[in-house]
Coordinates of C-alpha atoms and ligand atoms in Angstrom, one line a residue:
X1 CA 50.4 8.2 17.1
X2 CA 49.1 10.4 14.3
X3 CA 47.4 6.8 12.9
X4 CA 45.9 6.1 16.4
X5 CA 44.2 9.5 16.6
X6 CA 43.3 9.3 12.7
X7 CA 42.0 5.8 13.4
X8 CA 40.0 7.1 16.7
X9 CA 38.8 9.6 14.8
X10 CA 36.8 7.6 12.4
X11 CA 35.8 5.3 15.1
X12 CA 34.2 8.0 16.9
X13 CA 32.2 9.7 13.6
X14 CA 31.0 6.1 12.8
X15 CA 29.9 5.4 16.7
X16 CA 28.4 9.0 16.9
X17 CA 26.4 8.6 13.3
X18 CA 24.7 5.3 14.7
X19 CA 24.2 6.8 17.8
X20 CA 23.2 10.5 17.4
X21 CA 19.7 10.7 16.8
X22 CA 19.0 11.7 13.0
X23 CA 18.6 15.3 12.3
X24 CA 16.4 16.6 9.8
X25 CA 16.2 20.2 8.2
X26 CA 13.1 22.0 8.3
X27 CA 12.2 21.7 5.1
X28 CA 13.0 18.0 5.3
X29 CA 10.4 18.1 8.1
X30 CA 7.6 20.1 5.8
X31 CA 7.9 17.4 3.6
X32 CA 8.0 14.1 6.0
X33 CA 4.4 15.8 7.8
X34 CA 2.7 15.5 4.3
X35 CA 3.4 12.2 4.1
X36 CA 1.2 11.2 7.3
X37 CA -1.4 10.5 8.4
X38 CA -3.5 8.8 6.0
X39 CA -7.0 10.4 5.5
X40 CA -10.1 8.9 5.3
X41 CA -10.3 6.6 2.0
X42 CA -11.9 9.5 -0.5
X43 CA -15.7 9.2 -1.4
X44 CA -16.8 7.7 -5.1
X45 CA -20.0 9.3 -6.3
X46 CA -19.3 6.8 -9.7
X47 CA -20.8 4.0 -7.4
X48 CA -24.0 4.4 -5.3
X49 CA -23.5 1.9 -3.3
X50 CA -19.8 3.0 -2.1
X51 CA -20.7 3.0 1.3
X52 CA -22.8 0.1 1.9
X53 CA -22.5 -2.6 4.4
X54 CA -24.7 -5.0 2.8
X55 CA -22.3 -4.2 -1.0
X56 CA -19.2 -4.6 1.2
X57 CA -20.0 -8.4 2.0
X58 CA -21.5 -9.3 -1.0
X59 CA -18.8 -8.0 -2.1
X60 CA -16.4 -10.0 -0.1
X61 CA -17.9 -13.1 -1.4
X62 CA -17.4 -12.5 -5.1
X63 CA -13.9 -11.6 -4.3
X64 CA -13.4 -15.1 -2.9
X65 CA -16.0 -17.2 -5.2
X66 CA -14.3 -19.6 -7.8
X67 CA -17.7 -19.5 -9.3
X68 CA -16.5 -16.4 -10.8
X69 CA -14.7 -17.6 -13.8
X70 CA -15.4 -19.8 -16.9
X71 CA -13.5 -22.9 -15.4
X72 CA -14.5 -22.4 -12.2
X73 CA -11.0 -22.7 -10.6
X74 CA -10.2 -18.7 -10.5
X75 CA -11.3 -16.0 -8.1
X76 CA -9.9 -12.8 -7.6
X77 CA -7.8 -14.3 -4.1
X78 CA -6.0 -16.2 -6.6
X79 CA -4.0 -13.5 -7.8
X80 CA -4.6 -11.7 -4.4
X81 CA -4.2 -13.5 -1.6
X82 CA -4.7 -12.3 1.8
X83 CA -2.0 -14.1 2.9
X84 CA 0.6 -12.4 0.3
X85 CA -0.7 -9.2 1.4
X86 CA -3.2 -9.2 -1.4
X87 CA -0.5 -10.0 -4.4
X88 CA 0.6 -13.6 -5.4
X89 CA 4.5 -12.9 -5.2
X90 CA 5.0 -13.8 -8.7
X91 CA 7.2 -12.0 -11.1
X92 CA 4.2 -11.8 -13.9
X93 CA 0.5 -13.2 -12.9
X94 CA -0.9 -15.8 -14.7
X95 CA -4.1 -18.1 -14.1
X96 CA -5.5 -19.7 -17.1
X97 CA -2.4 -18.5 -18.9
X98 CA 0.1 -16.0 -18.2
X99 CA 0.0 -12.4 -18.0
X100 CA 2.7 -10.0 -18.6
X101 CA 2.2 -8.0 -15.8
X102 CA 3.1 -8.2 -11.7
X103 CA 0.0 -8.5 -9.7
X104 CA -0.8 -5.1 -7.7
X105 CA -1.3 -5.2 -4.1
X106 CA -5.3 -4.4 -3.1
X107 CA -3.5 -2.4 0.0
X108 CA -5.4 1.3 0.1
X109 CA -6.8 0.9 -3.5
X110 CA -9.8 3.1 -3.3
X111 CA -7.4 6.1 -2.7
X112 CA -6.0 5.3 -6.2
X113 CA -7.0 7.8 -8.7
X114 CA -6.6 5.3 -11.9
X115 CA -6.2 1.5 -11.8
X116 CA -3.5 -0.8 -13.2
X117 CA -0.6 -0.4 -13.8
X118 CA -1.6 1.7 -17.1
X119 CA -4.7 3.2 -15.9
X120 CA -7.5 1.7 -18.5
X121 CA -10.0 2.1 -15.5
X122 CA -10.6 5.2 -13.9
X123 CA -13.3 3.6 -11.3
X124 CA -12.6 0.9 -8.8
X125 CA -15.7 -1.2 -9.5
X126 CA -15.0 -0.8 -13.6
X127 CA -11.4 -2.5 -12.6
X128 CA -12.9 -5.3 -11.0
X129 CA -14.7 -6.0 -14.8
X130 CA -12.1 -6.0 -16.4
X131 CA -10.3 -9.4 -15.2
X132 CA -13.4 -10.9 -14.8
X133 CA -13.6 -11.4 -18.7
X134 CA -10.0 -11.6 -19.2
X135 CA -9.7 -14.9 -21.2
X136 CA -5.8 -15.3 -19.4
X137 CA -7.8 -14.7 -15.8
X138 CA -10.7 -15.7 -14.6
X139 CA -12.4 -16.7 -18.7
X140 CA -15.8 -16.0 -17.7
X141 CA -18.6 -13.7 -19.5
X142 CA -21.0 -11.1 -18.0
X143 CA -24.1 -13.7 -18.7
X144 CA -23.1 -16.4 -16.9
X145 CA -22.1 -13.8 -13.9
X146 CA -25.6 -12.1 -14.3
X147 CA -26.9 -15.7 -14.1
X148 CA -25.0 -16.9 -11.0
X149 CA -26.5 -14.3 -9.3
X150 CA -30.0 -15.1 -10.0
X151 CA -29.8 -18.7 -9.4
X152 CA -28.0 -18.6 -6.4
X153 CA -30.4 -18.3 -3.7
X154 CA -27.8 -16.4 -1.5
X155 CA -26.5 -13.9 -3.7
X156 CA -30.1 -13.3 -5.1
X157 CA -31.1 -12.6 -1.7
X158 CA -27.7 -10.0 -1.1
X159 CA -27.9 -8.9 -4.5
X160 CA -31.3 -7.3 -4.0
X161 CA -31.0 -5.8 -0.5
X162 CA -28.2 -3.9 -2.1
X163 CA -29.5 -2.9 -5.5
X164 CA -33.5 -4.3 -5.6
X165 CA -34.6 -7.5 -7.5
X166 CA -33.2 -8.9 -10.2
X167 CA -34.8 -9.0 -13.3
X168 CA -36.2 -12.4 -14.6
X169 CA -33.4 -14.3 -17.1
X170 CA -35.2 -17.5 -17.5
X171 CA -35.6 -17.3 -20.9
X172 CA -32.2 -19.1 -22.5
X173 CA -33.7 -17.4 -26.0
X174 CA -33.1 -13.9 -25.0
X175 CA -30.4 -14.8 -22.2
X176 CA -28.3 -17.2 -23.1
X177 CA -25.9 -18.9 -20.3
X178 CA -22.6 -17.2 -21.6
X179 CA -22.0 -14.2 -23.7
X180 CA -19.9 -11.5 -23.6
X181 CA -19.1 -9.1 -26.1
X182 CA -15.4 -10.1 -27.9
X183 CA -13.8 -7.6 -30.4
X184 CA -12.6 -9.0 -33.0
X185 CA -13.5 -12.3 -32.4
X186 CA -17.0 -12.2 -34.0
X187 CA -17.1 -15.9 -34.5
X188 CA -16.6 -16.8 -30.8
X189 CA -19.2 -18.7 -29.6
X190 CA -19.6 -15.9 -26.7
X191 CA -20.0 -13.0 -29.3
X192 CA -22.3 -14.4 -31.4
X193 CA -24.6 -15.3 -28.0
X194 CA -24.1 -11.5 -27.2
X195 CA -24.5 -10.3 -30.5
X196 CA -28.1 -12.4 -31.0
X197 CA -29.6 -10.6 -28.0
X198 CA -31.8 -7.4 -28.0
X199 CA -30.0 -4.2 -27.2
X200 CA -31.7 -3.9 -23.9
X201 CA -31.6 -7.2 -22.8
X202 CA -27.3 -6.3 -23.1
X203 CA -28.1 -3.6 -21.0
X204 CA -29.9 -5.3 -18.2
X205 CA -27.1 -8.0 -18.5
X206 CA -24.5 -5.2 -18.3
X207 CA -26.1 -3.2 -15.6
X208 CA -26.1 -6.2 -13.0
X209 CA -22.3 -7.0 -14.5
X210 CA -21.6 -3.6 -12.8
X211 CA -23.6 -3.6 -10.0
X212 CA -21.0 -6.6 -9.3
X213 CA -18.2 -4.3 -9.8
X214 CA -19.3 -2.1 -7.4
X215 CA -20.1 -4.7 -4.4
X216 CA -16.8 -5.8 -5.4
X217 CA -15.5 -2.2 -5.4
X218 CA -17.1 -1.6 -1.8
X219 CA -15.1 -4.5 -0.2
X220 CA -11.9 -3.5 -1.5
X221 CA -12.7 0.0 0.4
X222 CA -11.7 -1.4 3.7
X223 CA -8.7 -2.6 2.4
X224 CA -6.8 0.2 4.6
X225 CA -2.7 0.7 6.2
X226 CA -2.1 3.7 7.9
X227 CA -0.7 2.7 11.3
X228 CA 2.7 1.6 10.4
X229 CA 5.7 2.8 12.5
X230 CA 6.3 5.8 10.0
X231 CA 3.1 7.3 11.1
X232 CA 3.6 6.3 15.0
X233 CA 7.2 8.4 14.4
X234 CA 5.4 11.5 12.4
X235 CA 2.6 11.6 14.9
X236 CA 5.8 11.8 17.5
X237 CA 7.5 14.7 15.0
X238 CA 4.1 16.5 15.1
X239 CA 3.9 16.5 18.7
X240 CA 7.4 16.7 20.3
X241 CA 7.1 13.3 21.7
X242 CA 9.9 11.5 21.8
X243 CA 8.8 8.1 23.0
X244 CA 7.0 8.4 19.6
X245 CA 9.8 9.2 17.9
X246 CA 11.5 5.9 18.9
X247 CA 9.2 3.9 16.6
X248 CA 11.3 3.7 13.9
X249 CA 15.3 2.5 13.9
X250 CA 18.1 5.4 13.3
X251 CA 18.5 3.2 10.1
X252 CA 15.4 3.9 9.1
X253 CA 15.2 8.0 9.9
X254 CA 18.3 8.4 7.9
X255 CA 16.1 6.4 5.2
X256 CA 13.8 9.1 5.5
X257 CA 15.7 11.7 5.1
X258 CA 17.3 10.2 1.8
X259 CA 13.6 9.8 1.0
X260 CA 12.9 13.1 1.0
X261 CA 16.5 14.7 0.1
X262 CA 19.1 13.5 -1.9
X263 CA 17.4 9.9 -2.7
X264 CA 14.4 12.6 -4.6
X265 CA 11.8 9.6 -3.8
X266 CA 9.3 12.3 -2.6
X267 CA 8.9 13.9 -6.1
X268 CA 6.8 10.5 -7.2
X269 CA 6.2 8.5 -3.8
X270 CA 4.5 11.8 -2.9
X271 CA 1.2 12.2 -0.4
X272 CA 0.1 10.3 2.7
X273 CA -0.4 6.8 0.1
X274 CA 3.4 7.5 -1.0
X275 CA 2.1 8.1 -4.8
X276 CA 1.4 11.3 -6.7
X277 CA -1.2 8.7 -8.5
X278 CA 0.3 9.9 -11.9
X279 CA 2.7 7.8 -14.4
X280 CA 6.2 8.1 -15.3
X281 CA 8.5 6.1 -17.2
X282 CA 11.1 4.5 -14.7
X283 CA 12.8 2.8 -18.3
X284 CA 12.3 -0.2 -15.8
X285 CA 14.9 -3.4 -17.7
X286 CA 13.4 -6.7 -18.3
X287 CA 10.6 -6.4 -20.8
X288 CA 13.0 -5.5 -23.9
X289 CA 14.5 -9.2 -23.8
X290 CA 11.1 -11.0 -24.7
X291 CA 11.2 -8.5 -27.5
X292 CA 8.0 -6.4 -27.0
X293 CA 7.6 -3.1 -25.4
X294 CA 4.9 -2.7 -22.8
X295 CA 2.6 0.6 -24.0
X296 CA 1.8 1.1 -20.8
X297 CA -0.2 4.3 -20.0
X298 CA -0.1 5.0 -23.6
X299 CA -2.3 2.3 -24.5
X300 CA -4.4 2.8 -21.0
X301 CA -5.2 6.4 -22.4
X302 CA -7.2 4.9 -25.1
X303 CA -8.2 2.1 -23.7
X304 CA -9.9 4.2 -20.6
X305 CA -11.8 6.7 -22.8
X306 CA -13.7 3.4 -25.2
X307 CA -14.6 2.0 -22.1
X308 CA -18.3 1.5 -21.9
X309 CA -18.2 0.8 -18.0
X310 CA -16.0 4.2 -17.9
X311 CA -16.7 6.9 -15.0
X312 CA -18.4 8.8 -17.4
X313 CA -20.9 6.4 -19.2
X314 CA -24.2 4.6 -18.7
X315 CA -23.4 2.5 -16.0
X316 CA -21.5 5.1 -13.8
X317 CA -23.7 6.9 -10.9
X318 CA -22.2 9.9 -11.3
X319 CA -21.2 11.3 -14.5
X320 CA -20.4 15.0 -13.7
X321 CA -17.4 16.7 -11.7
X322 CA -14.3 14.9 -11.3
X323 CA -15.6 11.3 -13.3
X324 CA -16.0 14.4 -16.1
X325 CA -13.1 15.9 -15.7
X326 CA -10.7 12.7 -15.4
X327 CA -11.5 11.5 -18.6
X328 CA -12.8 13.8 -20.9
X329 CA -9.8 16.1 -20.7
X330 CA -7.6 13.0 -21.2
X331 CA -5.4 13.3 -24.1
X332 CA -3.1 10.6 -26.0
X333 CA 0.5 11.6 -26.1
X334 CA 3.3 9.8 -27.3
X335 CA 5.3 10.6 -24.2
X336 CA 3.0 8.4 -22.4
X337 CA 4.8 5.5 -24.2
X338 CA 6.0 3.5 -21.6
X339 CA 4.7 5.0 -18.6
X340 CA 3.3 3.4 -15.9
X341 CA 1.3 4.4 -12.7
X342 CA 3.4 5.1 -9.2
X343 CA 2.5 2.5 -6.8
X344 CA 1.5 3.0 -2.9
X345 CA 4.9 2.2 -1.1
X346 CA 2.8 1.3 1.9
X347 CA 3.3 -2.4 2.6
X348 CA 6.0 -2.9 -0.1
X349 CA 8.0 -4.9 2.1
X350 CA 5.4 -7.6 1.5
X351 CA 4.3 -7.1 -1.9
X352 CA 7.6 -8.6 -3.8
X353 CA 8.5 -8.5 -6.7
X354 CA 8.2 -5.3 -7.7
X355 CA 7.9 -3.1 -10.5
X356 CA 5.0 -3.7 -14.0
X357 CA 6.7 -6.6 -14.7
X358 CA 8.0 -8.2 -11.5
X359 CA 11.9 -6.9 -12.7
X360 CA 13.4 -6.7 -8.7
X361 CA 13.3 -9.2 -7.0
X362 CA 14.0 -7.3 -3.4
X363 CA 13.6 -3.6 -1.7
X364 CA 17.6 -3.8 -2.1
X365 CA 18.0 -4.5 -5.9
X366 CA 14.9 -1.8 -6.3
X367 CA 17.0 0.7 -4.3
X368 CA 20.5 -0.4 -6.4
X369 CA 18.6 0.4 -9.5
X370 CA 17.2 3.6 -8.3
X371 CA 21.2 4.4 -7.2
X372 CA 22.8 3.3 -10.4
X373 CA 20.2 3.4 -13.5
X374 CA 22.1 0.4 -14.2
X375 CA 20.6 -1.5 -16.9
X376 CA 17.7 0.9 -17.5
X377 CA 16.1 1.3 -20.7
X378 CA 17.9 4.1 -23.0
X379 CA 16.7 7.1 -22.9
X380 CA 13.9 8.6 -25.3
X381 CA 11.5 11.1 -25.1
X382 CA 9.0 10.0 -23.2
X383 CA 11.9 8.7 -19.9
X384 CA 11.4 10.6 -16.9
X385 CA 13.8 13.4 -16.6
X386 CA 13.1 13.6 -12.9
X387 CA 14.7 10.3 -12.4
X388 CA 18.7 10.6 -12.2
X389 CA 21.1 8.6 -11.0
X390 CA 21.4 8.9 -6.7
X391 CA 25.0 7.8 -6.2
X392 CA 24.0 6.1 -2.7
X393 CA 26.8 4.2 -0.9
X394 CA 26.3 0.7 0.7
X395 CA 24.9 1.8 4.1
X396 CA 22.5 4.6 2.3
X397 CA 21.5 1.2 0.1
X398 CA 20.8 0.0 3.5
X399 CA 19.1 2.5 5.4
X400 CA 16.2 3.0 2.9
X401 CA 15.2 -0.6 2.7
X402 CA 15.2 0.0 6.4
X403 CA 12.7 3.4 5.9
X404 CA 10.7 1.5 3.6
X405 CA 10.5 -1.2 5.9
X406 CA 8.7 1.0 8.6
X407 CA 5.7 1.4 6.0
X408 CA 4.5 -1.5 6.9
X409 CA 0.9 -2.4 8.5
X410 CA -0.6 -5.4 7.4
X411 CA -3.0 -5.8 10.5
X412 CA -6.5 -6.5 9.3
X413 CA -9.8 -7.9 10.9
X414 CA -9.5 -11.7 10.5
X415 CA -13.1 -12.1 9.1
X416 CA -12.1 -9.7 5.8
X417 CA -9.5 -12.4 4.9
X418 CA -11.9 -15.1 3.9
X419 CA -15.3 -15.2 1.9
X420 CA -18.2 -14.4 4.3
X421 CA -19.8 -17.4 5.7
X422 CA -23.3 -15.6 3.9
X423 CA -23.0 -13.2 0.9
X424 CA -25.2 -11.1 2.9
X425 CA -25.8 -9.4 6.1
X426 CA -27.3 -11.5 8.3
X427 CA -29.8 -9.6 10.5
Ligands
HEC501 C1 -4.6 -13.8 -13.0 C2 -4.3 -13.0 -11.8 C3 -5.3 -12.0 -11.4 C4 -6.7 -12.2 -11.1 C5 -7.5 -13.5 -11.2 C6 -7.2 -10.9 -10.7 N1 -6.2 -10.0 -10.8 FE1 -6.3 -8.0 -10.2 N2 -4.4 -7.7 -11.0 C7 -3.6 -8.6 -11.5 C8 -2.6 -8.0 -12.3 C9 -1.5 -8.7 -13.1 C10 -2.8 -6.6 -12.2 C11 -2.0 -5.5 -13.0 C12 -2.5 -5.7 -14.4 C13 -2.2 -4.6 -15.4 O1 -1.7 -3.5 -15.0 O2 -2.4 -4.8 -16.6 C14 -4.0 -6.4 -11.3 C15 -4.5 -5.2 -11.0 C16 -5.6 -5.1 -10.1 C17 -6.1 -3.9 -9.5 C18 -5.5 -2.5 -9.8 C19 -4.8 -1.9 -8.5 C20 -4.2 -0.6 -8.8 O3 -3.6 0.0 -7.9 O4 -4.4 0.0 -9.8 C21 -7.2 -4.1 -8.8 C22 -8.0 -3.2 -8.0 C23 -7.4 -5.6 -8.9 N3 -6.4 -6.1 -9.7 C24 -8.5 -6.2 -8.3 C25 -8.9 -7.5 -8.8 C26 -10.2 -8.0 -8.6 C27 -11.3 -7.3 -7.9 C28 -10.2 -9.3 -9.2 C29 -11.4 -10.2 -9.3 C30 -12.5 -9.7 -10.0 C31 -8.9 -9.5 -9.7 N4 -8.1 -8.4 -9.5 C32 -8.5 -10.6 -10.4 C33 -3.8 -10.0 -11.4 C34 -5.0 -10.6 -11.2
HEC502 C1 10.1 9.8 -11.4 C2 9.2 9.3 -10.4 C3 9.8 8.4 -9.4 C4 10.8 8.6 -8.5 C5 11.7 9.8 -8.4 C6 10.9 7.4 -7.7 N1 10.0 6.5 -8.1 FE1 9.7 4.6 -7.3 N2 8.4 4.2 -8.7 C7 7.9 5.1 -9.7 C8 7.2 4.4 -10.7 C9 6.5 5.0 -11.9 C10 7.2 3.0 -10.3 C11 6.7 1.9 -11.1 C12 7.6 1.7 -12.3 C13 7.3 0.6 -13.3 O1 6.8 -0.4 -12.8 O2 7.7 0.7 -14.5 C14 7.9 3.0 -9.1 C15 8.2 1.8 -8.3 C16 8.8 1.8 -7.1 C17 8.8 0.6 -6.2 C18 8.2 -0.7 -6.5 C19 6.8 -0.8 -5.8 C20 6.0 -2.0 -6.3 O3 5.0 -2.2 -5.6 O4 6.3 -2.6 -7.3 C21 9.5 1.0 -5.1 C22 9.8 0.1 -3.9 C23 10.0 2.4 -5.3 N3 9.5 2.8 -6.5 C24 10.7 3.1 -4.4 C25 11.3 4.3 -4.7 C26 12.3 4.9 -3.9 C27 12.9 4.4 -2.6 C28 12.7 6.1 -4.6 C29 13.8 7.0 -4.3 C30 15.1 6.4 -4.3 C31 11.9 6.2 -5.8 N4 11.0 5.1 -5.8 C32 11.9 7.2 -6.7 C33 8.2 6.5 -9.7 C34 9.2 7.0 -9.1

């Protein structure tokens, strides 16, 4: 008798639990409304052309062009594919030869504050420069971009409804087909090319190399989730509507309020994007074995202020206010060692692997780490203290893959998922 009641007992709490709707305490509720809705993607006074139409579909076509790159087999939707909700879904990237980094999802990138996974770019349209030249990615230089976009009759036409006419490069004497600068490489064939050229003929090469950043820059703008079933079941928190609050499972509610409680997810994964756009070091396994320790945001911080395509150099549009403040103030600190920058959690159920170097392979073994600290890195000075171990059972395991499931919105108009049949708008 006493075992049958016992027995019932349990029964019952487990049947009640999966029943019961989830309740959360006020404070758990606070912290859930700052998490939704998504605001408008943030204006960027770095590029003039932020806002434009006609730069958003140029844009669109560089993204997709396999012209872009020195053998002509690399474009930007190699690495992010529409498809793989704008990541590859391999551990570490590689396209001429291999990187040693996981591909980041394009998914709300213009609300970022600093790009890569180290920040070395504090602009969007400066990030998109950066693996353009990359002899691992797409191998190309500045001069034979600048060129493609003179002698294609398309993107000459787009290029100078969005920024005016080029300038003439016809002379291979002063413009030679490839050239880029390459430190410490000054015997490259490219470097010496860039190095025989006049200082403002470099200048006119690198102001159209950015003005590609930033068409680039304006496509990846509409890049945009914000109506995932999270935000249908806040919008239904907000307004006492409890149709609303159906959107997401009782799994996934008790995800939440791990995710804002005892799992401490909200300290980092903080904000409407699910990132307090800062960097912290997660002593993430993996990298050790081969050896060599990734920098990360250590290296970025120096990296970011020698940038000559930087927010606060000749080529930004805006060198005052926040482009100013970002870098100016930035300082190299050895804590940084290590660190790396928060990612969106919006869409992570798509974006796998995860992690700076592609370590978990699934949500689940990036929750069991998060649980256990199993395997992480020892700890220095420059590990986050914030990050502890959770102690989550099985079915807590569970029920925040399930939450971070609900983040998901991967819908998209169809026509942004392929180059534009023009590179310009046709009127
Ligand atoms: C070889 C694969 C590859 C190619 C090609 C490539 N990327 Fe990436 N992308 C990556 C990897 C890997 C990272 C992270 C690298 C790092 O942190 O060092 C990244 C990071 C980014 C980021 C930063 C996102 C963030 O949240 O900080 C943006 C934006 C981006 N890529 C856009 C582009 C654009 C635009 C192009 C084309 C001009 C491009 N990528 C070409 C692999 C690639
Ligand atoms: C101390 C800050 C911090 C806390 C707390 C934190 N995260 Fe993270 N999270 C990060 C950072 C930083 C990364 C990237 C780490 C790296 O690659 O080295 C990351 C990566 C992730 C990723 C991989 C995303 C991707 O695209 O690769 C997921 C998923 C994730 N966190 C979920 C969570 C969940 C769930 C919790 C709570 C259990 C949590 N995080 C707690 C800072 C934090």
């Amino acid at each position: 008798m006493y075992f049958l009641a016992l027995l019932s007992n349990v029964l019952f709490a487990v049947i009640a639990f999966d029943d019961d709707k989830v309740e959360f305490t006020p404070q758990q509720i606070a912290l859930i409304l700052e998490h939704s809705p998504l605001p408008e993607v943030p204006p960027d006074p770095t590029n003039r052309v932020y806002e434009s139409e006609a730069a958003a579909r140029l844009g669109q076509a560089l993204f997709f062009d396999r012209r872009l790159s020195g053998n002509g087999e690399i474009s930007c939707a190699t690495c992010h594919e529409p498809q793989k909700s704008w990541t590859d879904g391999k551990k570490m990237a590689s396209a001429v030869s291999n990187l040693s980094r996981n591909s980041m999802t394009l998914w709300n990138v213009a609300y970022n504050r600093w790009f890569f996974w180290d920040g070395r770019k504090d602009t969007l349209w400066s990030q998109a420069l950066g693996p353009l030249e990359d002899s691992r990615e797409h191998a190309g230089s500045r001069l034979q971009y600048a060129h493609l976009m003179v002698d294609d009759p398309d993107y000459r036409r787009a290029y100078a409804e969005v920024f005016g006419e080029l300038p003439d490069l016809s002379s291979s004497v002063r413009f030679p087909r490839n050239g880029r600068p390459m430190p410490g490489q000054a015997d490259h064939p490219h470097a010496l090319n860039w190095t025989s050229m006049t200082f403002a003929d470099r200048d006119t090469v690198n102001g159209i190399f950015a003005n590609i950043g930033k068409a680039i820059a304006a496509f990846e703008r509409k890049l945009i989730s914000r109506s995932s079933p999270f935000d249908a079941f806040v919008e239904g928190l907000r307004e006492g509507d409890s149709r609303k609050l159906q959107a997401i499972s009782p799994a996934a509610q008790r995800g939440l309020a791990l995710f804002v409680g005892k799992g401490r997810c909200f300290l980092c994964h903080t904000g409407p994007n699910f990132t307090d756009r800062e960097f912290h070091n997660d002593r993430i396994p993996g990298t050790e074995g081969e050896g060599i320790l990734d920098p990360g945001r250590f290296r970025g911080v120096e990296q970011v202020r020698a940038d000559e395509f930087n927010g606060i150099g000749r080529y930004s549009d805006q060198t005052s206010g926040d482009a100013h403040a970002k870098v100016a103030f930035l300082i190299r600190n050895s804590h940084s060692l290590g660190e790396f920058k928060t990612p969106t959690l919006r869409n992570a159920a798509l974006t796998a692997p995860y992690m700076h170097n592609g370590e978990f392979a699934t949500l689940a073994d990036v929750i069991r780490f998060y649980s256990k600290l199993e395997g992480a890195l020892p700890m220095h000075k420059g590990a986050e203290r914030l990050l502890i171990p959770i102690h989550l059972t099985a079915k807590e395991e569970q029920d925040l893959v399930s939450f971070l499931e609900s983040l998901t919105d991967d819908r998209l108009a169809p026509e942004l998922l392929k180059p534009p049949v023009k590179p310009y708008l046709e009127k």
